[in-house]
Amino acid sequence: MNAKEFRVAAKNLIDIVADYLENIEERRVISNVEPGYMKALLPSEAPTEKENWQDVFDDIEKVIMPGITHWHHPNFFAFYPTANSFPGICGDILSSAIACIGFSWIASPACTELEVIVLDWLAKAISLPKCFISSEPKSEGGGIIVGTASEATLTALIVARDEAKRKYGKNASLNFVAYCSSEAHCSVKKATIIAGVQCNLVKVGDDLKLNGKLLEEAILKDKSNRLIPIFVCGTIGTTNTCAFDDLESISEISQKYEIWCHVDAAYAGSSFICAEYRYLMKGIENCDSFVFNPHKWLQVNFDCSTLWYRNVKIVERTFAIDALYLRRTDEQCKSAPDFRQWQIPLGRRFRSLKLWFVLRMMGIKHLQETIRKHINLAKLFAKEIQKTGYFQILEEPIMGLICFRSKENEETLRLVDELKKDGRIFVTPCDVQNKNYIRMSIGSTNVEECHVLNAVRVINEMFNKIKEE
Ligand SMILES: *Cc1c(COP(=O)(O)O)cnc(C)c1O
C-alpha cells in the first residue's frame, strides 16, 4: 500500500468513523452477541494473498459492530464513562503517523517536551499544588502520561517500596504493608500483589470514607505485629459509589508515619478543572503522587492517565537503568526528563498530542461546561428517580454518579438484568455494605437531558413490568 492508496482508504475510513459517531444513537447500546460469535464469521487462518480494502471495510459492520457495546452511545450509563472527541482522535492519528517510541529525549525531543508542557498545563488547570508542576522554580515534581490508573498506582507503590528498602534494609521488605480503603479500586490490591507487599484494606464506616483516624488505628495495629507501613492510597471518588476519602487527615497521618501517600482520583479528578470541586482534594499538598484519567471524563480518548510525582529524583533513583544504547549525553538536555525512568515500560506512545489537541480545540471553558452539565444531569436524574416513589438513592450526587435501589436486593438486581435484556439503556449494579444498588453514571460525551429523562421512563417501565409478574 502506498501513500496514494492510503489517502483514498483512510479518507474512506474517516467517513466511516464520522458516520459511526454521528449516528451512534441508532444502535443498540449493549451488544447482544453470544460468546464465540465471531468464530463463525471469520476464516481460521490469515489470508495468503492480500485482500482489498472494500472487503475489509465491509467487515466492520458484519463482524465488528455486532460485538461492540457502544461506550459513546448517549444511553450508556454503565461503569464510569470513557471520554472521546474528534480532536482526541485527530491526535491519535498524528501519533500513529509519527509512531515514535519516546523513551528518551533524543528518541523524539518533541514527544518528551510536549508532554512536560501539557502536563504542566493540565496541573495548573486543575490547580495542583506547585510542588507537582515541573516549571515552578522550587519544584522537584512533574507529570507523565501512563496507560491507566492501575499502572500509575503500581508505579507509585514500587517507588515507595524501593524507598522503604533503602530506609529499612532489603530484608525488611517481607513485612512491608500498604493501605487503602475497603472501597478502593481493586487495582490497588492488584498492585500490592505485583509489588509483593502486604495489603491492608481498611474497613470503612457507613460514610464509605477512609480517614486519618481509621488509618492510624490500622497502622498502629500492624506496627505492633512487626509490620512496616510504607504506602497509603487515598481514593478521591471511589468506583463503587464515588465516595471521597478524607485526604486531609490521611495525608497528615502519612506524614506522621513517613509513608508514601498516593491519590487515586481516576474518575473524579477531571472535575477539578472546575474550582468549586477542588475542596475534595484538600490535603493534596502533602501527598507524594496523584493520578487521574482524562480518558474517563475530560474528552480525551483512551489511553491517557496522568500521573504527577512530588519528587521525581526518587522515582528516577528507583527506575534508573543504564544501558549504553539508551545513555544520553548531558548536553542533550538537562532540563528534560527521560520518561522511561518514570514508568514501568520502556516504550511509550506520543500520547500528549491528543491531550494537547483537546485542550487547544476545546479550551478549559468548554471542558468545565461539560463537567457541570453532566453533574447537573445527575442531580436531575436523582430528583426524577425519587419522584417515581419506587426508588431511594444512596446520597445526593456530588459528581455524575447516582446509586439508587428499590427496597429489596433481589428486585434491584433483577431490574438490572431486565434492563440489560431490554437493551435501551445500559446500567450496572454495585454492592454497598450488603445492599445492592444500580449505578447510573452520567458522563458520555453525547448525553443530553432527553436521554436522562428517557432513562427514568425506561427504568420505571421495566420496574412496573417486574412488579406485575
Ligand atoms: C476507573 C478507576 C480505576 C481504574 O482505572 P484504569 O485506568 O482502567 O486502571 C482506578 N481507580 C478508580 C477510583 C477508578 O474509578
Short mmCIF file of C-alpha atoms and ligand atoms in Angstrom, two decimals:
data_model
loop_
_atom_site.label_atom_id
_atom_site.label_comp_id
_atom_site.label_asym_id
_atom_site.label_seq_id
_atom_site.Cartn_x
_atom_site.Cartn_y
_atom_site.Cartn_z
CA MET A 1 0.00 0.00 0.00
CA ASN A 2 1.48 3.32 -0.97
CA ALA A 3 0.65 6.84 0.13
CA LYS A 4 -1.69 7.38 -2.81
CA GLU A 5 -3.79 4.34 -1.90
CA PHE A 6 -3.62 5.32 1.75
CA ARG A 7 -5.13 8.73 1.03
CA VAL A 8 -8.16 7.08 -0.54
CA ALA A 9 -8.63 4.32 2.02
CA ALA A 10 -8.00 6.49 5.05
CA LYS A 11 -10.39 9.19 3.86
CA ASN A 12 -12.95 6.47 3.43
CA LEU A 13 -12.29 5.30 6.93
CA ILE A 14 -12.68 8.81 8.31
CA ASP A 15 -16.16 8.85 6.80
CA ILE A 16 -16.94 5.54 8.41
CA VAL A 17 -15.73 6.90 11.77
CA ALA A 18 -17.71 10.15 11.46
CA ASP A 19 -20.85 8.26 10.39
CA TYR A 20 -20.44 5.86 13.28
CA LEU A 21 -20.19 8.57 15.90
CA GLU A 22 -22.81 10.79 14.31
CA ASN A 23 -25.42 8.03 14.10
CA ILE A 24 -24.44 6.03 17.14
CA GLU A 25 -27.82 6.53 18.76
CA GLU A 26 -29.48 4.31 16.15
CA ARG A 27 -27.59 1.32 17.51
CA ARG A 28 -28.35 -0.93 20.44
CA VAL A 29 -26.15 0.32 23.26
CA ILE A 30 -25.33 -3.15 24.63
CA SER A 31 -24.01 -5.83 22.32
CA ASN A 32 -26.19 -8.92 22.38
CA VAL A 33 -23.99 -11.43 20.57
CA GLU A 34 -23.37 -14.86 22.07
CA PRO A 35 -19.89 -15.71 23.34
CA GLY A 36 -17.78 -17.03 20.46
CA TYR A 37 -19.97 -15.33 17.83
CA MET A 38 -17.01 -14.22 15.78
CA LYS A 39 -15.62 -17.64 15.01
CA ALA A 40 -18.39 -18.34 12.53
CA LEU A 41 -17.76 -15.05 10.76
CA LEU A 42 -14.04 -15.30 10.14
CA PRO A 43 -11.74 -17.86 8.49
CA SER A 44 -9.45 -19.82 10.77
CA GLU A 45 -6.30 -18.60 9.05
CA ALA A 46 -4.90 -15.29 7.85
CA PRO A 47 -5.14 -14.69 4.09
CA THR A 48 -2.18 -15.76 1.94
CA GLU A 49 -2.88 -13.18 -0.72
CA LYS A 50 -3.70 -9.59 0.07
CA GLU A 51 -7.32 -8.56 0.05
CA ASN A 52 -8.90 -5.29 -0.97
CA TRP A 53 -9.97 -2.51 1.31
CA GLN A 54 -13.62 -2.66 0.39
CA ASP A 55 -13.88 -6.22 1.72
CA VAL A 56 -12.14 -5.21 4.92
CA PHE A 57 -14.36 -2.15 5.38
CA ASP A 58 -17.47 -4.25 4.71
CA ASP A 59 -16.49 -6.49 7.58
CA ILE A 60 -16.61 -3.59 10.04
CA GLU A 61 -20.42 -3.75 10.00
CA LYS A 62 -20.61 -7.51 9.57
CA VAL A 63 -18.02 -8.73 12.01
CA ILE A 64 -17.04 -5.97 14.41
CA MET A 65 -20.08 -3.79 15.11
CA PRO A 66 -22.38 -6.59 16.32
CA GLY A 67 -19.84 -7.27 19.05
CA ILE A 68 -19.46 -3.67 20.17
CA THR A 69 -21.00 -2.23 23.30
CA HIS A 70 -21.17 1.43 22.41
CA TRP A 71 -19.47 3.41 25.13
CA HIS A 72 -20.20 6.69 23.38
CA HIS A 73 -23.90 6.00 22.99
CA PRO A 74 -25.84 8.62 24.96
CA ASN A 75 -27.74 5.79 26.70
CA PHE A 76 -24.54 4.28 28.07
CA PHE A 77 -24.72 4.79 31.84
CA ALA A 78 -22.62 1.82 32.94
CA PHE A 79 -19.31 1.68 34.85
CA TYR A 80 -17.69 5.10 34.61
CA PRO A 81 -17.70 6.82 31.25
CA THR A 82 -14.75 6.89 28.94
CA ALA A 83 -14.19 10.07 27.00
CA ASN A 84 -13.88 10.64 23.30
CA SER A 85 -13.74 13.59 20.96
CA PHE A 86 -12.79 14.45 17.42
CA PRO A 87 -9.71 16.46 18.46
CA GLY A 88 -8.60 13.47 20.56
CA ILE A 89 -9.00 11.12 17.62
CA CYS A 90 -7.01 13.54 15.44
CA GLY A 91 -4.21 13.50 18.00
CA ASP A 92 -4.09 9.71 17.88
CA ILE A 93 -3.96 9.73 14.08
CA LEU A 94 -0.96 12.00 14.12
CA SER A 95 0.65 9.93 16.86
CA SER A 96 0.16 6.82 14.71
CA ALA A 97 1.83 8.53 11.78
CA ILE A 98 4.87 9.71 13.73
CA ALA A 99 4.91 6.37 15.54
CA CYS A 100 7.99 7.12 17.59
CA ILE A 101 8.98 5.35 20.76
CA GLY A 102 9.59 8.25 23.10
CA PHE A 103 11.57 6.62 25.89
CA SER A 104 14.31 9.23 25.97
CA TRP A 105 14.67 12.83 24.96
CA ILE A 106 16.66 12.17 21.77
CA ALA A 107 14.24 9.41 20.73
CA SER A 108 11.98 12.34 19.78
CA PRO A 109 12.53 15.58 21.66
CA ALA A 110 9.02 16.82 20.84
CA CYS A 111 7.47 13.72 22.38
CA THR A 112 9.12 14.43 25.73
CA GLU A 113 8.91 18.22 25.68
CA LEU A 114 5.25 18.44 24.70
CA GLU A 115 4.34 16.00 27.45
CA VAL A 116 6.21 18.06 30.06
CA ILE A 117 4.49 21.25 28.97
CA VAL A 118 1.00 19.82 28.55
CA LEU A 119 1.15 18.07 31.92
CA ASP A 120 2.08 21.40 33.48
CA TRP A 121 -0.87 23.00 31.67
CA LEU A 122 -3.18 20.34 33.00
CA ALA A 123 -1.77 20.52 36.53
CA LYS A 124 -2.40 24.26 36.54
CA ALA A 125 -5.86 23.81 35.04
CA ILE A 126 -6.90 21.60 37.96
CA SER A 127 -4.94 23.68 40.48
CA LEU A 128 -2.50 21.03 41.64
CA PRO A 129 -0.04 22.49 44.16
CA LYS A 130 3.17 23.98 42.76
CA CYS A 131 5.27 21.04 44.01
CA PHE A 132 3.84 18.90 41.19
CA ILE A 133 4.47 21.44 38.42
CA SER A 134 7.84 20.97 36.75
CA SER A 135 8.27 24.56 35.62
CA GLU A 136 7.82 26.04 39.10
CA PRO A 137 11.16 27.37 40.43
CA LYS A 138 11.44 25.30 43.58
CA SER A 139 9.54 22.27 42.38
CA GLU A 140 11.09 18.82 42.27
CA GLY A 141 7.99 17.29 40.75
CA GLY A 142 6.39 16.75 37.39
CA GLY A 143 3.83 14.82 35.44
CA ILE A 144 3.79 11.95 32.96
CA ILE A 145 1.14 10.19 30.88
CA VAL A 146 0.74 6.48 31.53
CA GLY A 147 -1.75 3.98 30.15
CA THR A 148 -4.08 3.50 33.08
CA ALA A 149 -4.65 4.49 36.69
CA SER A 150 -3.84 0.90 37.70
CA GLU A 151 -0.42 1.28 36.15
CA ALA A 152 0.08 4.61 37.93
CA THR A 153 -0.77 3.14 41.33
CA LEU A 154 1.56 0.21 40.77
CA THR A 155 4.36 2.52 39.69
CA ALA A 156 3.95 4.72 42.77
CA LEU A 157 3.88 1.68 45.03
CA ILE A 158 7.08 0.29 43.52
CA VAL A 159 8.84 3.60 44.09
CA ALA A 160 7.57 3.69 47.68
CA ARG A 161 8.77 0.13 48.24
CA ASP A 162 12.19 0.96 46.85
CA GLU A 163 12.49 3.97 49.12
CA ALA A 164 11.46 1.85 52.08
CA LYS A 165 14.07 -0.77 51.22
CA ARG A 166 16.74 1.92 51.32
CA LYS A 167 15.45 3.03 54.69
CA TYR A 168 14.71 -0.27 56.42
CA GLY A 169 17.04 -2.64 54.55
CA LYS A 170 16.27 -5.14 51.84
CA ASN A 171 15.37 -7.92 54.25
CA ALA A 172 12.60 -5.89 55.79
CA SER A 173 10.54 -5.92 52.62
CA LEU A 174 8.61 -9.05 53.56
CA ASN A 175 6.98 -7.01 56.30
CA PHE A 176 6.01 -4.03 54.17
CA VAL A 177 2.34 -3.18 54.17
CA ALA A 178 0.26 -0.82 52.05
CA TYR A 179 -3.15 0.67 52.96
CA CYS A 180 -6.28 1.67 51.19
CA SER A 181 -9.97 1.77 51.99
CA SER A 182 -12.08 -1.36 51.61
CA GLU A 183 -13.90 0.72 48.98
CA ALA A 184 -10.74 1.41 46.93
CA HIS A 185 -10.45 0.17 43.37
CA CYS A 186 -9.29 -3.45 43.04
CA SER A 187 -6.23 -2.20 41.15
CA VAL A 188 -4.69 -1.14 44.49
CA LYS A 189 -4.86 -4.69 45.82
CA LYS A 190 -3.53 -5.95 42.50
CA ALA A 191 -0.61 -3.53 42.72
CA THR A 192 0.34 -4.96 46.13
CA ILE A 193 0.24 -8.49 44.68
CA ILE A 194 2.57 -7.50 41.86
CA ALA A 195 4.86 -5.47 44.12
CA GLY A 196 4.97 -8.24 46.72
CA VAL A 197 3.87 -6.19 49.71
CA GLN A 198 1.03 -6.90 52.09
CA CYS A 199 -2.26 -5.12 51.65
CA ASN A 200 -4.44 -3.82 54.44
CA LEU A 201 -7.89 -2.96 53.12
CA VAL A 202 -9.06 -0.75 55.96
CA LYS A 203 -12.73 -1.30 56.65
CA VAL A 204 -14.64 1.96 56.42
CA GLY A 205 -17.86 3.02 58.15
CA ASP A 206 -21.23 3.95 56.71
CA ASP A 207 -19.86 7.11 55.13
CA LEU A 208 -17.60 4.85 52.98
CA LYS A 209 -14.64 7.16 53.60
CA LEU A 210 -11.16 6.32 54.75
CA ASN A 211 -9.89 8.93 57.20
CA GLY A 212 -6.78 9.59 59.26
CA LYS A 213 -8.20 8.04 62.41
CA LEU A 214 -9.02 4.70 60.76
CA LEU A 215 -5.68 4.74 59.00
CA GLU A 216 -3.75 5.43 62.19
CA GLU A 217 -5.53 2.63 64.05
CA ALA A 218 -4.62 0.21 61.26
CA ILE A 219 -1.01 1.41 61.21
CA LEU A 220 -0.58 1.05 64.98
CA LYS A 221 -2.06 -2.43 64.97
CA ASP A 222 0.19 -3.54 62.13
CA LYS A 223 3.27 -2.00 63.75
CA SER A 224 2.55 -3.91 66.94
CA ASN A 225 2.66 -7.04 64.74
CA ARG A 226 6.07 -6.01 63.39
CA LEU A 227 4.76 -4.93 60.03
CA ILE A 228 6.24 -1.86 58.36
CA PRO A 229 3.77 0.63 56.85
CA ILE A 230 5.11 2.12 53.61
CA PHE A 231 2.22 3.33 51.44
CA VAL A 232 -1.35 4.54 51.50
CA CYS A 233 -3.64 5.09 48.57
CA GLY A 234 -6.41 7.63 49.16
CA THR A 235 -9.32 7.48 46.75
CA ILE A 236 -10.98 10.65 45.55
CA GLY A 237 -14.18 9.29 44.04
CA THR A 238 -14.43 5.52 44.52
CA THR A 239 -15.55 3.33 41.66
CA ASN A 240 -18.45 1.77 43.55
CA THR A 241 -20.26 4.88 44.77
CA CYS A 242 -17.98 7.87 44.16
CA ALA A 243 -17.13 8.23 47.86
CA PHE A 244 -14.39 10.66 48.80
CA ASP A 245 -11.74 9.69 51.32
CA ASP A 246 -10.74 12.39 53.78
CA LEU A 247 -7.47 13.17 52.11
CA GLU A 248 -6.51 15.90 54.54
CA SER A 249 -6.39 13.64 57.59
CA ILE A 250 -4.98 10.69 55.62
CA SER A 251 -2.10 12.77 54.32
CA GLU A 252 -1.37 14.07 57.82
CA ILE A 253 -1.09 10.52 59.15
CA SER A 254 1.02 9.50 56.19
CA GLN A 255 3.44 12.31 57.04
CA LYS A 256 3.46 11.41 60.72
CA TYR A 257 4.46 7.81 59.95
CA GLU A 258 6.58 8.72 56.91
CA ILE A 259 4.72 6.64 54.41
CA TRP A 260 4.09 7.40 50.75
CA CYS A 261 0.69 8.96 50.09
CA HIS A 262 -0.72 8.25 46.64
CA VAL A 263 -4.03 9.65 45.41
CA ASP A 264 -6.29 7.79 43.01
CA ALA A 265 -8.75 10.26 41.50
CA ALA A 266 -9.17 8.27 38.28
CA TYR A 267 -12.73 9.42 37.64
CA ALA A 268 -13.39 12.49 39.78
CA GLY A 269 -10.03 14.17 39.08
CA SER A 270 -11.39 15.67 35.86
CA SER A 271 -13.90 17.70 37.87
CA PHE A 272 -11.07 19.70 39.47
CA ILE A 273 -10.95 21.67 36.27
CA CYS A 274 -13.90 23.42 37.97
CA ALA A 275 -12.84 25.42 41.03
CA GLU A 276 -15.95 24.51 43.03
CA TYR A 277 -14.91 20.85 43.36
CA ARG A 278 -11.32 21.36 44.44
CA TYR A 279 -12.25 21.23 48.11
CA LEU A 280 -12.48 17.46 47.59
CA MET A 281 -8.71 17.21 47.18
CA LYS A 282 -7.82 19.23 50.25
CA GLY A 283 -4.59 17.77 51.61
CA ILE A 284 -3.13 17.10 48.16
CA GLU A 285 -0.22 19.43 49.01
CA ASN A 286 1.04 16.77 51.45
CA CYS A 287 0.81 13.85 49.01
CA ASP A 288 3.56 12.16 47.01
CA SER A 289 1.74 11.20 43.83
CA PHE A 290 -1.58 11.88 42.17
CA VAL A 291 -3.31 10.21 39.24
CA PHE A 292 -6.47 10.90 37.30
CA ASN A 293 -7.78 9.75 33.94
CA PRO A 294 -8.52 12.43 31.35
CA HIS A 295 -9.67 9.41 29.32
CA LYS A 296 -12.57 9.00 31.71
CA TRP A 297 -14.14 12.42 31.85
CA LEU A 298 -12.05 15.04 30.06
CA GLN A 299 -12.79 14.39 26.39
CA VAL A 300 -9.52 12.58 25.69
CA ASN A 301 -9.91 9.10 24.22
CA PHE A 302 -8.28 6.11 25.91
CA ASP A 303 -5.47 5.80 26.87
CA CYS A 304 -4.48 8.88 28.80
CA SER A 305 -3.89 8.57 32.51
CA THR A 306 -1.98 11.47 34.01
CA LEU A 307 0.33 10.88 36.95
CA TRP A 308 2.21 13.51 38.92
CA TYR A 309 5.07 12.93 41.31
CA ARG A 310 6.14 15.32 44.03
CA ASN A 311 9.77 14.25 43.79
CA VAL A 312 10.95 12.80 40.52
CA LYS A 313 14.50 12.23 41.82
CA ILE A 314 13.20 9.41 43.99
CA VAL A 315 11.39 7.93 41.02
CA GLU A 316 14.47 8.12 38.80
CA ARG A 317 16.56 6.54 41.54
CA THR A 318 14.16 3.60 41.56
CA PHE A 319 13.96 3.08 37.83
CA ALA A 320 17.40 4.19 36.66
CA ILE A 321 19.00 1.55 34.48
CA ASP A 322 21.93 2.50 32.42
CA ALA A 323 22.28 0.73 29.10
CA LEU A 324 24.79 2.20 26.70
CA TYR A 325 22.30 2.13 23.84
CA LEU A 326 19.97 4.36 25.85
CA ARG A 327 22.51 6.62 27.52
CA ARG A 328 22.23 10.26 26.80
CA THR A 329 24.92 12.85 26.79
CA ASP A 330 24.47 15.56 29.32
CA GLU A 331 24.38 18.31 26.74
CA GLN A 332 21.39 16.66 25.16
CA CYS A 333 19.09 18.23 27.56
CA LYS A 334 19.47 18.60 31.27
CA SER A 335 16.07 20.14 31.61
CA ALA A 336 14.08 17.31 30.03
CA PRO A 337 13.33 14.02 31.73
CA ASP A 338 13.97 10.58 30.29
CA PHE A 339 10.44 9.40 30.77
CA ARG A 340 11.46 5.74 30.68
CA GLN A 341 12.77 6.33 34.19
CA TRP A 342 9.39 7.50 35.44
CA GLN A 343 7.39 4.46 34.35
CA ILE A 344 7.43 0.67 34.09
CA PRO A 345 7.64 0.06 30.31
CA LEU A 346 10.48 1.37 28.19
CA GLY A 347 8.46 2.29 25.11
CA ARG A 348 5.84 4.96 25.09
CA ARG A 349 3.44 6.42 22.55
CA PHE A 350 3.16 10.10 21.72
CA ARG A 351 0.01 10.46 23.83
CA SER A 352 0.43 14.10 24.73
CA LEU A 353 -0.63 15.03 21.17
CA LYS A 354 -4.24 14.09 21.80
CA LEU A 355 -4.28 15.88 25.13
CA TRP A 356 -2.75 18.95 23.50
CA PHE A 357 -5.29 18.89 20.67
CA VAL A 358 -8.18 18.53 23.11
CA LEU A 359 -7.00 21.35 25.38
CA ARG A 360 -6.48 23.66 22.42
CA MET A 361 -9.58 22.79 20.42
CA MET A 362 -11.93 22.90 23.40
CA GLY A 363 -10.34 25.26 25.85
CA ILE A 364 -10.66 24.98 29.60
CA LYS A 365 -14.02 26.75 29.49
CA HIS A 366 -15.72 24.13 27.37
CA LEU A 367 -14.26 21.32 29.46
CA GLN A 368 -15.64 22.99 32.58
CA GLU A 369 -19.06 23.43 30.99
CA THR A 370 -19.23 19.76 30.08
CA ILE A 371 -18.40 18.61 33.62
CA ARG A 372 -21.01 20.96 35.07
CA LYS A 373 -23.59 19.83 32.56
CA HIS A 374 -23.07 16.17 33.48
CA ILE A 375 -23.28 16.88 37.21
CA ASN A 376 -26.48 18.84 36.72
CA LEU A 377 -27.93 15.96 34.73
CA ALA A 378 -27.03 13.62 37.60
CA LYS A 379 -28.89 15.90 40.01
CA LEU A 380 -31.86 15.92 37.66
CA PHE A 381 -31.85 12.14 37.48
CA ALA A 382 -31.67 11.85 41.27
CA LYS A 383 -34.71 14.08 41.59
CA GLU A 384 -36.73 12.31 38.92
CA ILE A 385 -35.96 8.77 40.02
CA GLN A 386 -37.10 9.56 43.55
CA LYS A 387 -40.31 11.08 42.23
CA THR A 388 -41.35 7.67 40.92
CA GLY A 389 -41.80 6.62 44.55
CA TYR A 390 -40.17 3.22 43.92
CA PHE A 391 -36.55 4.08 44.48
CA GLN A 392 -34.25 5.52 47.08
CA ILE A 393 -30.83 6.98 46.38
CA LEU A 394 -27.68 6.33 48.38
CA GLU A 395 -26.89 10.03 48.59
CA GLU A 396 -27.27 13.21 46.59
CA PRO A 397 -24.80 13.06 43.71
CA ILE A 398 -21.63 15.15 44.01
CA MET A 399 -20.31 14.09 40.59
CA GLY A 400 -22.06 12.35 37.67
CA LEU A 401 -22.85 9.10 39.52
CA ILE A 402 -26.11 8.24 41.28
CA CYS A 403 -26.63 4.97 43.14
CA PHE A 404 -30.27 4.00 43.59
CA ARG A 405 -32.21 0.92 44.66
CA SER A 406 -35.65 -0.44 45.23
CA LYS A 407 -36.48 -1.85 48.66
CA GLU A 408 -35.01 -5.30 48.04
CA ASN A 409 -31.67 -6.54 46.77
CA GLU A 410 -33.18 -9.23 44.60
CA GLU A 411 -35.60 -6.86 42.95
CA THR A 412 -32.82 -4.36 42.30
CA LEU A 413 -30.58 -6.93 40.63
CA ARG A 414 -33.50 -8.30 38.66
CA LEU A 415 -34.13 -4.82 37.32
CA VAL A 416 -30.51 -4.53 36.15
CA ASP A 417 -30.92 -7.85 34.31
CA GLU A 418 -34.18 -6.85 32.70
CA LEU A 419 -32.74 -3.53 31.58
CA LYS A 420 -29.82 -5.34 30.04
CA LYS A 421 -32.10 -7.72 28.15
CA ASP A 422 -34.25 -4.81 27.04
CA GLY A 423 -31.16 -3.05 25.71
CA ARG A 424 -32.38 0.53 25.54
CA ILE A 425 -30.09 1.76 28.30
CA PHE A 426 -27.04 0.25 29.96
CA VAL A 427 -26.56 0.47 33.74
CA THR A 428 -24.52 -1.71 36.09
CA PRO A 429 -25.00 -2.73 39.74
CA CYS A 430 -22.87 -2.30 42.83
CA ASP A 431 -22.76 -3.65 46.34
CA VAL A 432 -22.60 -1.29 49.31
CA GLN A 433 -22.39 -2.94 52.71
CA ASN A 434 -24.67 -5.80 51.69
CA LYS A 435 -27.12 -3.62 49.86
CA ASN A 436 -27.33 -3.72 46.08
CA TYR A 437 -27.64 -0.53 44.13
CA ILE A 438 -27.90 0.40 40.49
CA ARG A 439 -25.19 2.75 39.33
CA MET A 440 -26.38 5.42 36.92
CA SER A 441 -23.23 7.02 35.59
CA ILE A 442 -23.70 10.16 33.51
CA GLY A 443 -20.71 11.37 31.54
CA SER A 444 -20.99 10.27 27.95
CA THR A 445 -19.88 12.97 25.54
CA ASN A 446 -23.26 12.95 23.79
CA VAL A 447 -25.64 12.73 26.72
CA GLU A 448 -28.41 15.34 26.97
CA GLU A 449 -31.35 15.94 29.26
CA CYS A 450 -33.69 13.98 26.96
CA HIS A 451 -31.57 10.84 27.40
CA VAL A 452 -31.61 11.13 31.17
CA LEU A 453 -35.38 11.64 31.29
CA ASN A 454 -35.81 8.75 28.88
CA ALA A 455 -33.70 6.57 31.20
CA VAL A 456 -36.03 7.37 34.09
CA ARG A 457 -39.01 6.34 31.92
CA VAL A 458 -37.36 3.09 30.82
CA ILE A 459 -36.37 2.20 34.38
CA ASN A 460 -39.90 2.92 35.57
CA GLU A 461 -41.44 0.88 32.79
CA MET A 462 -39.21 -2.14 33.40
CA PHE A 463 -39.75 -1.93 37.12
CA ASN A 464 -43.52 -1.95 36.65
CA LYS A 465 -43.16 -4.96 34.38
CA ILE A 466 -41.33 -6.88 37.11
CA LYS A 467 -43.92 -5.83 39.66
CA GLU A 468 -46.79 -7.07 37.51
CA GLU A 469 -45.37 -10.57 37.11
C1 LIG B 1 -11.69 3.52 36.82
C2 LIG B 1 -10.91 3.53 38.07
C3 LIG B 1 -9.66 2.92 38.15
C4 LIG B 1 -9.10 2.08 37.05
O1 LIG B 1 -8.70 2.86 36.01
P1 LIG B 1 -7.77 2.26 34.85
O2 LIG B 1 -7.25 3.47 34.20
O3 LIG B 1 -8.67 1.44 33.99
O4 LIG B 1 -6.73 1.44 35.51
C5 LIG B 1 -8.95 3.05 39.31
N1 LIG B 1 -9.43 3.74 40.36
C6 LIG B 1 -10.63 4.33 40.33
C7 LIG B 1 -11.12 5.08 41.52
C8 LIG B 1 -11.42 4.24 39.18
O5 LIG B 1 -12.63 4.81 39.15
#
